[in-house]
Amino acid sequence: MIQAREPISYVGRFAPSPTGPLHFGSLVAAVASFLQARANNGRWLLRVEDIDPPREQVGATASIIEALERYGFEWDGDTIFQSTSREAHEAALATLIESKMAYPCRCSRKDLAGAPRGLLGVIYPGSCRNGCSQGEAAIRVRTNDVEIAFDDVLHGCIAQRLESESGDFVVRRRDGLIAYHLAVVVDDEIQGVTEIVRGVDLLDSTPRQIWLQQLLEFRTPNYIHIPVITNSNGDKLSKLTGALGVPLDSVENTLHEALTALLQQPPPELAAGALSDIWTWASENWQLGNLAGHRTIVKTA
Ligand code: GLU
C-alpha cells in the first residue's frame, strides 16, 4: 500500500543577536517572518543568537523579548538560545574536519592585508590549505569554484563561485567561538526551519551557508531576503548607526509604521486601532510580493 506522505509543514524563525535592543529594522524583519509563517499556517520560532559574548550587550536579550511581547508577537514553543546548541555546532565542525573539508588557519589580519578583495571582503588566498604552523588557529572550510545558486523569492536567482568570490571561510574563530555561518545552518537544520525570512544584508552570505548545508548533508530552506530599513542618509538602521530600541508605548503606531515599511499599505485609520486589530488586518492582507526586488526602504519618520 502506498503511504500518503506527510505534508511538509512550514517552520519559520526570527533570530536576533542580542547586541542591542530591538530597533525598527529588526522589528520589520520580525513582522515579515511572523506574517509569512502565519500565512503558511506554520510555526514561528524565536531564536536568540547568543554565541558571541564579546558582541553581546548586557540586558539585550531581556529587552528584545520584552519588546516582542509588547508588540503582540506570539512564538511557538519556548525561546531558543543558540548557545544551547554548542554540542551540535562542535559536532558539525568535527564532521567538516574529519572529511578534510575544514582546516586550521593561523593567518592574521595583517597576513591577509595584501590579499585580493572582492564584494564579500578579503578573498582568502588559501595560504594554510596545506598546513600551517602550530598554535591557536581559526578553522576554515574549503570551497571550490562550482557555482552555488539559489532562487530568492524576492530577488530571483543569486549565484556565487565561492573559491574566487570569498575563498575558504572561517567556521570557528581563533578565539574558539563558532562562526555565525556554521551556527546558523546547524540550528536551522535541527529546528527544522523550512523558510528563512531575513534582511537583504544577508543575501550575499546565503551561498556560503548553502555550501555548508551541502557539506553537512542538511536540507536547504527557502530564502526570502526582505529590504533593510535605512535612515534618510541611506545607512542601514543598526547598532552601529545608533538605531534606538523601538518604543514600548504607542506600539500600535510603530507596528503600523513597520507595515508601511513592508509596503503593505495599511489603511491610515488602523494606526489608531487596537493592536490585535492591526495584527488581524496584517495577517489577512499580507502581500509578500509587494517587496519583490526592493533592497532598501527609507524610514521617513
Ligand atoms: N542573528 C542574525 C542577525 O541578527 C540573523 C541571522 C539570520 O537570520 O540568519 O543579524
mmCIF file of C-alpha atoms and ligand atoms in Angstrom:
data_model
loop_
_atom_site.group_PDB
_atom_site.id
_atom_site.type_symbol
_atom_site.label_atom_id
_atom_site.label_comp_id
_atom_site.label_asym_id
_atom_site.label_seq_id
_atom_site.Cartn_x
_atom_site.Cartn_y
_atom_site.Cartn_z
ATOM 1 C CA MET A 1 0.000 0.000 0.000
ATOM 2 C CA ILE A 2 1.312 3.433 -0.841
ATOM 3 C CA GLN A 3 1.501 5.578 2.240
ATOM 4 C CA ALA A 4 0.356 9.147 1.929
ATOM 5 C CA ARG A 5 3.323 11.401 2.512
ATOM 6 C CA GLU A 6 3.165 13.690 5.500
ATOM 7 C CA PRO A 7 2.619 17.247 4.314
ATOM 8 C CA ILE A 8 5.819 19.182 4.872
ATOM 9 C CA SER A 9 4.870 21.737 7.440
ATOM 10 C CA TYR A 10 6.240 25.238 7.500
ATOM 11 C CA VAL A 11 8.694 26.358 10.140
ATOM 12 C CA GLY A 12 9.940 29.937 10.176
ATOM 13 C CA ARG A 13 12.034 31.812 12.695
ATOM 14 C CA PHE A 14 13.251 35.168 13.886
ATOM 15 C CA ALA A 15 16.861 35.041 15.010
ATOM 16 C CA PRO A 16 18.022 38.269 16.652
ATOM 17 C CA SER A 17 21.539 38.670 18.021
ATOM 18 C CA PRO A 18 21.488 40.241 21.491
ATOM 19 C CA THR A 19 23.858 43.033 20.530
ATOM 20 C CA GLY A 20 21.389 45.777 21.416
ATOM 21 C CA PRO A 21 17.671 46.456 21.792
ATOM 22 C CA LEU A 22 15.148 45.605 19.075
ATOM 23 C CA HIS A 23 15.403 48.529 16.664
ATOM 24 C CA PHE A 24 12.913 49.403 13.944
ATOM 25 C CA GLY A 25 14.812 47.423 11.260
ATOM 26 C CA SER A 26 14.708 44.241 13.325
ATOM 27 C CA LEU A 27 11.052 44.845 14.176
ATOM 28 C CA VAL A 28 10.314 44.936 10.445
ATOM 29 C CA ALA A 29 12.191 41.638 9.935
ATOM 30 C CA ALA A 30 10.284 40.070 12.819
ATOM 31 C CA VAL A 31 6.929 41.265 11.427
ATOM 32 C CA ALA A 32 7.715 39.899 7.955
ATOM 33 C CA SER A 33 8.867 36.476 9.131
ATOM 34 C CA PHE A 34 5.933 36.205 11.538
ATOM 35 C CA LEU A 35 3.300 37.124 8.938
ATOM 36 C CA GLN A 36 4.875 34.833 6.365
ATOM 37 C CA ALA A 37 4.785 31.914 8.849
ATOM 38 C CA ARG A 38 1.187 32.626 9.780
ATOM 39 C CA ALA A 39 0.182 32.933 6.106
ATOM 40 C CA ASN A 40 1.565 29.413 5.658
ATOM 41 C CA ASN A 41 -0.149 28.061 8.784
ATOM 42 C CA GLY A 42 3.328 27.476 10.043
ATOM 43 C CA ARG A 43 5.252 27.515 13.258
ATOM 44 C CA TRP A 44 7.306 30.593 14.105
ATOM 45 C CA LEU A 45 10.302 30.228 16.375
ATOM 46 C CA LEU A 46 12.264 32.810 18.321
ATOM 47 C CA ARG A 47 15.957 32.008 18.472
ATOM 48 C CA VAL A 48 18.278 34.336 20.349
ATOM 49 C CA GLU A 49 21.705 34.099 18.697
ATOM 50 C CA ASP A 50 23.800 34.430 21.821
ATOM 51 C CA ILE A 51 27.036 32.746 20.792
ATOM 52 C CA ASP A 52 29.229 35.797 20.536
ATOM 53 C CA PRO A 53 29.701 37.084 24.114
ATOM 54 C CA PRO A 54 32.192 39.810 23.116
ATOM 55 C CA ARG A 55 29.478 41.435 20.933
ATOM 56 C CA GLU A 56 26.637 40.900 23.379
ATOM 57 C CA GLN A 57 25.103 43.796 25.295
ATOM 58 C CA VAL A 58 24.062 43.169 28.871
ATOM 59 C CA GLY A 59 20.276 43.112 29.117
ATOM 60 C CA ALA A 60 19.700 42.971 25.344
ATOM 61 C CA THR A 61 18.047 39.539 25.376
ATOM 62 C CA ALA A 62 15.513 40.570 28.009
ATOM 63 C CA SER A 63 14.830 43.838 26.244
ATOM 64 C CA ILE A 64 14.307 42.182 22.837
ATOM 65 C CA ILE A 65 11.901 39.656 24.352
ATOM 66 C CA GLU A 66 10.022 42.371 26.228
ATOM 67 C CA ALA A 67 9.656 44.410 23.040
ATOM 68 C CA LEU A 68 8.406 41.403 21.057
ATOM 69 C CA GLU A 69 5.832 40.688 23.760
ATOM 70 C CA ARG A 70 4.669 44.297 23.876
ATOM 71 C CA TYR A 71 4.174 44.285 20.121
ATOM 72 C CA GLY A 72 1.988 41.219 20.454
ATOM 73 C CA PHE A 73 4.210 38.582 18.838
ATOM 74 C CA GLU A 74 3.492 35.014 19.824
ATOM 75 C CA TRP A 75 6.143 32.440 19.112
ATOM 76 C CA ASP A 76 5.743 28.692 19.137
ATOM 77 C CA GLY A 77 7.447 26.831 21.942
ATOM 78 C CA ASP A 78 9.970 28.262 24.341
ATOM 79 C CA THR A 79 12.509 30.883 23.340
ATOM 80 C CA ILE A 80 15.512 29.046 21.901
ATOM 81 C CA PHE A 81 19.007 30.130 22.888
ATOM 82 C CA GLN A 82 21.619 29.356 20.282
ATOM 83 C CA SER A 83 24.245 28.863 23.000
ATOM 84 C CA THR A 84 22.451 25.652 23.991
ATOM 85 C CA SER A 85 23.345 24.054 20.630
ATOM 86 C CA ARG A 86 27.073 24.255 21.284
ATOM 87 C CA GLU A 87 27.462 20.459 21.085
ATOM 88 C CA ALA A 88 25.709 20.289 17.728
ATOM 89 C CA HIS A 89 27.913 23.111 16.425
ATOM 90 C CA GLU A 90 31.048 21.270 17.574
ATOM 91 C CA ALA A 91 29.790 18.009 16.039
ATOM 92 C CA ALA A 92 29.255 19.733 12.685
ATOM 93 C CA LEU A 93 32.724 21.241 12.895
ATOM 94 C CA ALA A 94 34.184 17.787 13.669
ATOM 95 C CA THR A 95 32.369 16.346 10.619
ATOM 96 C CA LEU A 96 33.921 19.021 8.397
ATOM 97 C CA ILE A 97 37.392 18.416 9.821
ATOM 98 C CA GLU A 98 37.124 14.618 9.585
ATOM 99 C CA SER A 99 36.091 14.827 5.960
ATOM 100 C CA LYS A 100 39.088 17.116 5.359
ATOM 101 C CA MET A 101 36.750 19.885 4.277
ATOM 102 C CA ALA A 102 37.989 22.171 7.052
ATOM 103 C CA TYR A 103 41.478 23.004 8.242
ATOM 104 C CA PRO A 104 43.283 25.205 10.761
ATOM 105 C CA CYS A 105 44.467 28.614 9.670
ATOM 106 C CA ARG A 106 46.784 30.914 11.571
ATOM 107 C CA CYS A 107 46.745 33.812 9.156
ATOM 108 C CA SER A 108 46.321 37.096 10.954
ATOM 109 C CA ARG A 109 44.541 40.127 9.545
ATOM 110 C CA LYS A 110 47.990 41.529 8.831
ATOM 111 C CA ASP A 111 48.971 38.398 6.893
ATOM 112 C CA LEU A 112 45.906 38.882 4.709
ATOM 113 C CA ALA A 113 46.260 42.626 4.254
ATOM 114 C CA GLY A 114 47.721 42.196 0.765
ATOM 115 C CA ALA A 115 45.193 39.563 -0.381
ATOM 116 C CA PRO A 116 42.742 40.497 -3.140
ATOM 117 C CA ARG A 117 39.360 41.807 -2.062
ATOM 118 C CA GLY A 118 36.001 41.031 -3.602
ATOM 119 C CA LEU A 119 32.422 42.041 -2.868
ATOM 120 C CA LEU A 120 32.460 39.818 0.207
ATOM 121 C CA GLY A 121 35.703 41.227 1.630
ATOM 122 C CA VAL A 122 39.132 39.608 1.582
ATOM 123 C CA ILE A 123 39.254 36.621 -0.762
ATOM 124 C CA TYR A 124 41.196 34.113 1.288
ATOM 125 C CA PRO A 125 44.130 33.008 -0.868
ATOM 126 C CA GLY A 126 44.307 29.518 0.677
ATOM 127 C CA SER A 127 47.630 30.075 2.428
ATOM 128 C CA CYS A 128 47.019 27.427 5.132
ATOM 129 C CA ARG A 129 45.245 24.866 2.944
ATOM 130 C CA ASN A 130 48.197 22.536 3.027
ATOM 131 C CA GLY A 131 49.062 23.015 6.674
ATOM 132 C CA CYS A 132 50.107 25.814 8.958
ATOM 133 C CA SER A 133 52.302 26.199 12.000
ATOM 134 C CA GLN A 134 51.101 25.007 15.422
ATOM 135 C CA GLY A 135 49.253 27.194 17.884
ATOM 136 C CA GLU A 136 45.931 28.919 18.241
ATOM 137 C CA ALA A 137 44.155 28.775 14.929
ATOM 138 C CA ALA A 138 40.881 29.590 13.286
ATOM 139 C CA ILE A 139 39.222 26.806 11.272
ATOM 140 C CA ARG A 140 38.310 27.469 7.655
ATOM 141 C CA VAL A 141 36.078 25.440 5.393
ATOM 142 C CA ARG A 142 37.352 24.577 1.939
ATOM 143 C CA THR A 143 35.460 25.988 -1.020
ATOM 144 C CA ASN A 144 35.550 25.225 -4.723
ATOM 145 C CA ASP A 145 34.532 27.109 -7.815
ATOM 146 C CA VAL A 146 31.356 25.250 -8.652
ATOM 147 C CA GLU A 147 28.586 27.827 -8.848
ATOM 148 C CA ILE A 148 26.212 27.837 -5.882
ATOM 149 C CA ALA A 149 22.865 29.229 -6.915
ATOM 150 C CA PHE A 150 19.522 29.607 -5.222
ATOM 151 C CA ASP A 151 16.251 31.291 -6.014
ATOM 152 C CA ASP A 152 15.352 34.009 -3.598
ATOM 153 C CA VAL A 153 11.607 34.526 -3.591
ATOM 154 C CA LEU A 154 12.039 38.324 -3.883
ATOM 155 C CA HIS A 155 15.329 38.644 -5.771
ATOM 156 C CA GLY A 156 15.373 35.723 -8.178
ATOM 157 C CA CYS A 157 18.450 33.668 -8.917
ATOM 158 C CA ILE A 158 21.527 34.518 -6.847
ATOM 159 C CA ALA A 159 24.760 32.722 -7.675
ATOM 160 C CA GLN A 160 28.321 32.760 -6.380
ATOM 161 C CA ARG A 161 31.527 30.867 -7.024
ATOM 162 C CA LEU A 162 32.935 30.753 -3.537
ATOM 163 C CA GLU A 163 36.565 29.926 -4.157
ATOM 164 C CA SER A 164 37.077 33.009 -6.289
ATOM 165 C CA GLU A 165 34.495 35.266 -4.611
ATOM 166 C CA SER A 166 35.089 34.648 -0.892
ATOM 167 C CA GLY A 167 37.738 31.954 -0.662
ATOM 168 C CA ASP A 168 37.756 29.404 2.158
ATOM 169 C CA PHE A 169 35.881 31.000 5.043
ATOM 170 C CA VAL A 170 36.081 30.818 8.825
ATOM 171 C CA VAL A 171 33.752 28.384 10.623
ATOM 172 C CA ARG A 172 35.470 28.591 14.005
ATOM 173 C CA ARG A 173 37.179 31.758 15.049
ATOM 174 C CA ARG A 174 40.639 31.933 16.522
ATOM 175 C CA ASP A 175 39.074 32.799 19.901
ATOM 176 C CA GLY A 176 37.335 29.393 19.801
ATOM 177 C CA LEU A 177 33.855 30.735 19.059
ATOM 178 C CA ILE A 178 31.795 29.069 16.329
ATOM 179 C CA ALA A 179 31.308 31.455 13.430
ATOM 180 C CA TYR A 180 27.832 32.694 12.547
ATOM 181 C CA HIS A 181 27.617 30.861 9.179
ATOM 182 C CA LEU A 182 28.123 27.457 10.763
ATOM 183 C CA ALA A 183 25.938 28.078 13.812
ATOM 184 C CA VAL A 184 23.027 29.360 11.749
ATOM 185 C CA VAL A 185 22.908 26.367 9.377
ATOM 186 C CA VAL A 186 23.197 23.849 12.201
ATOM 187 C CA ASP A 187 20.403 25.485 14.173
ATOM 188 C CA ASP A 188 18.089 25.898 11.196
ATOM 189 C CA GLU A 189 18.587 22.199 10.462
ATOM 190 C CA ILE A 190 17.978 20.939 13.985
ATOM 191 C CA GLN A 191 14.962 23.185 14.402
ATOM 192 C CA GLY A 192 13.530 22.031 11.068
ATOM 193 C CA VAL A 193 13.334 25.541 9.619
ATOM 194 C CA THR A 194 11.821 25.373 6.132
ATOM 195 C CA GLU A 195 11.850 29.055 5.174
ATOM 196 C CA ILE A 196 14.130 31.888 6.233
ATOM 197 C CA VAL A 197 12.883 35.465 6.100
ATOM 198 C CA ARG A 198 15.628 37.943 6.990
ATOM 199 C CA GLY A 199 17.278 41.162 5.878
ATOM 200 C CA VAL A 200 18.826 41.563 2.454
ATOM 201 C CA ASP A 201 22.152 42.339 4.132
ATOM 202 C CA LEU A 202 22.485 38.560 4.493
ATOM 203 C CA LEU A 203 21.680 37.797 0.842
ATOM 204 C CA ASP A 204 25.358 37.518 -0.092
ATOM 205 C CA SER A 205 26.038 35.231 2.872
ATOM 206 C CA THR A 206 23.492 32.692 1.719
ATOM 207 C CA PRO A 207 25.675 30.819 -0.826
ATOM 208 C CA ARG A 208 28.263 30.200 1.925
ATOM 209 C CA GLN A 209 25.513 28.862 4.151
ATOM 210 C CA ILE A 210 24.167 26.655 1.363
ATOM 211 C CA TRP A 211 27.691 25.315 0.813
ATOM 212 C CA LEU A 212 27.825 24.272 4.477
ATOM 213 C CA GLN A 213 24.371 22.669 4.154
ATOM 214 C CA GLN A 214 25.647 20.655 1.209
ATOM 215 C CA LEU A 215 28.797 19.516 3.003
ATOM 216 C CA LEU A 216 26.835 18.548 6.102
ATOM 217 C CA GLU A 217 24.011 16.943 4.099
ATOM 218 C CA PHE A 218 21.410 19.308 5.515
ATOM 219 C CA ARG A 219 18.281 20.477 3.725
ATOM 220 C CA THR A 220 18.372 23.904 2.129
ATOM 221 C CA PRO A 221 15.418 26.015 3.257
ATOM 222 C CA ASN A 222 13.584 28.505 1.101
ATOM 223 C CA TYR A 223 15.043 32.018 1.294
ATOM 224 C CA ILE A 224 13.325 35.393 1.341
ATOM 225 C CA HIS A 225 15.502 38.445 1.853
ATOM 226 C CA ILE A 226 13.446 41.481 2.739
ATOM 227 C CA PRO A 227 14.690 45.058 2.313
ATOM 228 C CA VAL A 228 16.746 46.620 5.050
ATOM 229 C CA ILE A 229 15.493 49.843 6.566
ATOM 230 C CA THR A 230 17.777 52.831 6.248
ATOM 231 C CA ASN A 231 17.757 56.310 7.724
ATOM 232 C CA SER A 232 17.494 59.312 5.436
ATOM 233 C CA ASN A 233 21.292 59.209 4.840
ATOM 234 C CA GLY A 234 20.921 55.727 3.390
ATOM 235 C CA ASP A 235 22.625 53.998 6.357
ATOM 236 C CA LYS A 236 21.119 50.713 7.487
ATOM 237 C CA LEU A 237 19.481 51.047 10.899
ATOM 238 C CA SER A 238 21.701 49.133 13.267
ATOM 239 C CA LYS A 239 23.551 49.494 16.497
ATOM 240 C CA LEU A 240 26.450 50.949 14.518
ATOM 241 C CA THR A 241 24.340 53.756 13.088
ATOM 242 C CA GLY A 242 22.934 54.463 16.536
ATOM 243 C CA ALA A 243 19.458 52.992 15.972
ATOM 244 C CA LEU A 244 17.434 53.157 19.166
ATOM 245 C CA GLY A 245 15.167 50.465 20.528
ATOM 246 C CA VAL A 246 11.564 50.594 19.322
ATOM 247 C CA PRO A 247 9.257 52.474 21.710
ATOM 248 C CA LEU A 248 7.364 50.320 24.178
ATOM 249 C CA ASP A 249 4.441 52.717 24.330
ATOM 250 C CA SER A 250 2.253 53.614 21.346
ATOM 251 C CA VAL A 251 3.216 50.256 19.858
ATOM 252 C CA GLU A 252 0.176 50.428 17.552
ATOM 253 C CA ASN A 253 1.673 53.378 15.749
ATOM 254 C CA THR A 254 5.084 51.767 15.362
ATOM 255 C CA LEU A 255 3.591 48.456 14.193
ATOM 256 C CA HIS A 256 1.609 50.433 11.619
ATOM 257 C CA GLU A 257 4.868 52.078 10.502
ATOM 258 C CA ALA A 258 6.508 48.670 10.206
ATOM 259 C CA LEU A 259 3.680 47.504 7.916
ATOM 260 C CA THR A 260 4.091 50.663 5.851
ATOM 261 C CA ALA A 261 7.826 49.979 5.594
ATOM 262 C CA LEU A 262 6.922 46.487 4.366
ATOM 263 C CA LEU A 263 4.868 48.161 1.584
ATOM 264 C CA GLN A 264 1.632 46.653 2.874
ATOM 265 C CA GLN A 265 -0.207 49.990 2.639
ATOM 266 C CA PRO A 266 -2.202 49.645 5.854
ATOM 267 C CA PRO A 267 -5.201 51.992 5.999
ATOM 268 C CA PRO A 268 -4.152 55.139 7.938
ATOM 269 C CA GLU A 269 -7.017 54.848 10.436
ATOM 270 C CA LEU A 270 -5.715 51.423 11.507
ATOM 271 C CA ALA A 271 -2.883 53.169 13.408
ATOM 272 C CA ALA A 272 -5.451 54.352 15.945
ATOM 273 C CA GLY A 273 -6.958 50.879 16.322
ATOM 274 C CA ALA A 274 -6.225 48.120 18.828
ATOM 275 C CA LEU A 275 -3.011 46.118 18.467
ATOM 276 C CA SER A 276 -4.994 42.943 17.829
ATOM 277 C CA ASP A 277 -6.924 44.662 15.007
ATOM 278 C CA ILE A 278 -3.677 45.707 13.359
ATOM 279 C CA TRP A 279 -2.399 42.127 13.517
ATOM 280 C CA THR A 280 -5.667 40.783 12.140
ATOM 281 C CA TRP A 281 -5.574 43.235 9.236
ATOM 282 C CA ALA A 282 -1.891 42.450 8.607
ATOM 283 C CA SER A 283 -2.453 38.675 8.572
ATOM 284 C CA GLU A 284 -5.465 38.907 6.305
ATOM 285 C CA ASN A 285 -3.774 41.277 3.867
ATOM 286 C CA TRP A 286 -0.162 40.054 3.846
ATOM 287 C CA GLN A 287 1.329 40.543 0.376
ATOM 288 C CA LEU A 288 4.930 39.407 0.400
ATOM 289 C CA GLY A 289 5.192 40.074 -3.331
ATOM 290 C CA ASN A 290 4.971 43.845 -2.763
ATOM 291 C CA LEU A 291 8.604 43.657 -1.653
ATOM 292 C CA ALA A 292 9.899 41.971 -4.822
ATOM 293 C CA GLY A 293 13.202 43.437 -5.935
ATOM 294 C CA HIS A 294 13.407 46.031 -3.127
ATOM 295 C CA ARG A 295 16.709 46.165 -1.268
ATOM 296 C CA THR A 296 16.267 49.220 0.893
ATOM 297 C CA ILE A 297 13.368 51.157 2.315
ATOM 298 C CA VAL A 298 13.983 54.567 3.843
ATOM 299 C CA LYS A 299 12.379 55.179 7.200
ATOM 300 C CA THR A 300 10.961 58.644 6.934
ATOM 301 C CA ALA A 301 9.536 59.317 10.387
HETATM 302 N N1 GLU B 1 21.386 36.796 14.095
HETATM 303 C C1 GLU B 1 21.475 37.409 12.813
HETATM 304 C C2 GLU B 1 21.305 38.901 12.968
HETATM 305 O O1 GLU B 1 20.743 39.361 13.938
HETATM 306 C C3 GLU B 1 20.423 36.928 11.844
HETATM 307 C C4 GLU B 1 20.703 35.559 11.400
HETATM 308 C C5 GLU B 1 19.760 35.059 10.323
HETATM 309 O O2 GLU B 1 18.611 35.497 10.255
HETATM 310 O O3 GLU B 1 20.179 34.177 9.606
HETATM 311 O O4 GLU B 1 21.749 39.623 12.102
#
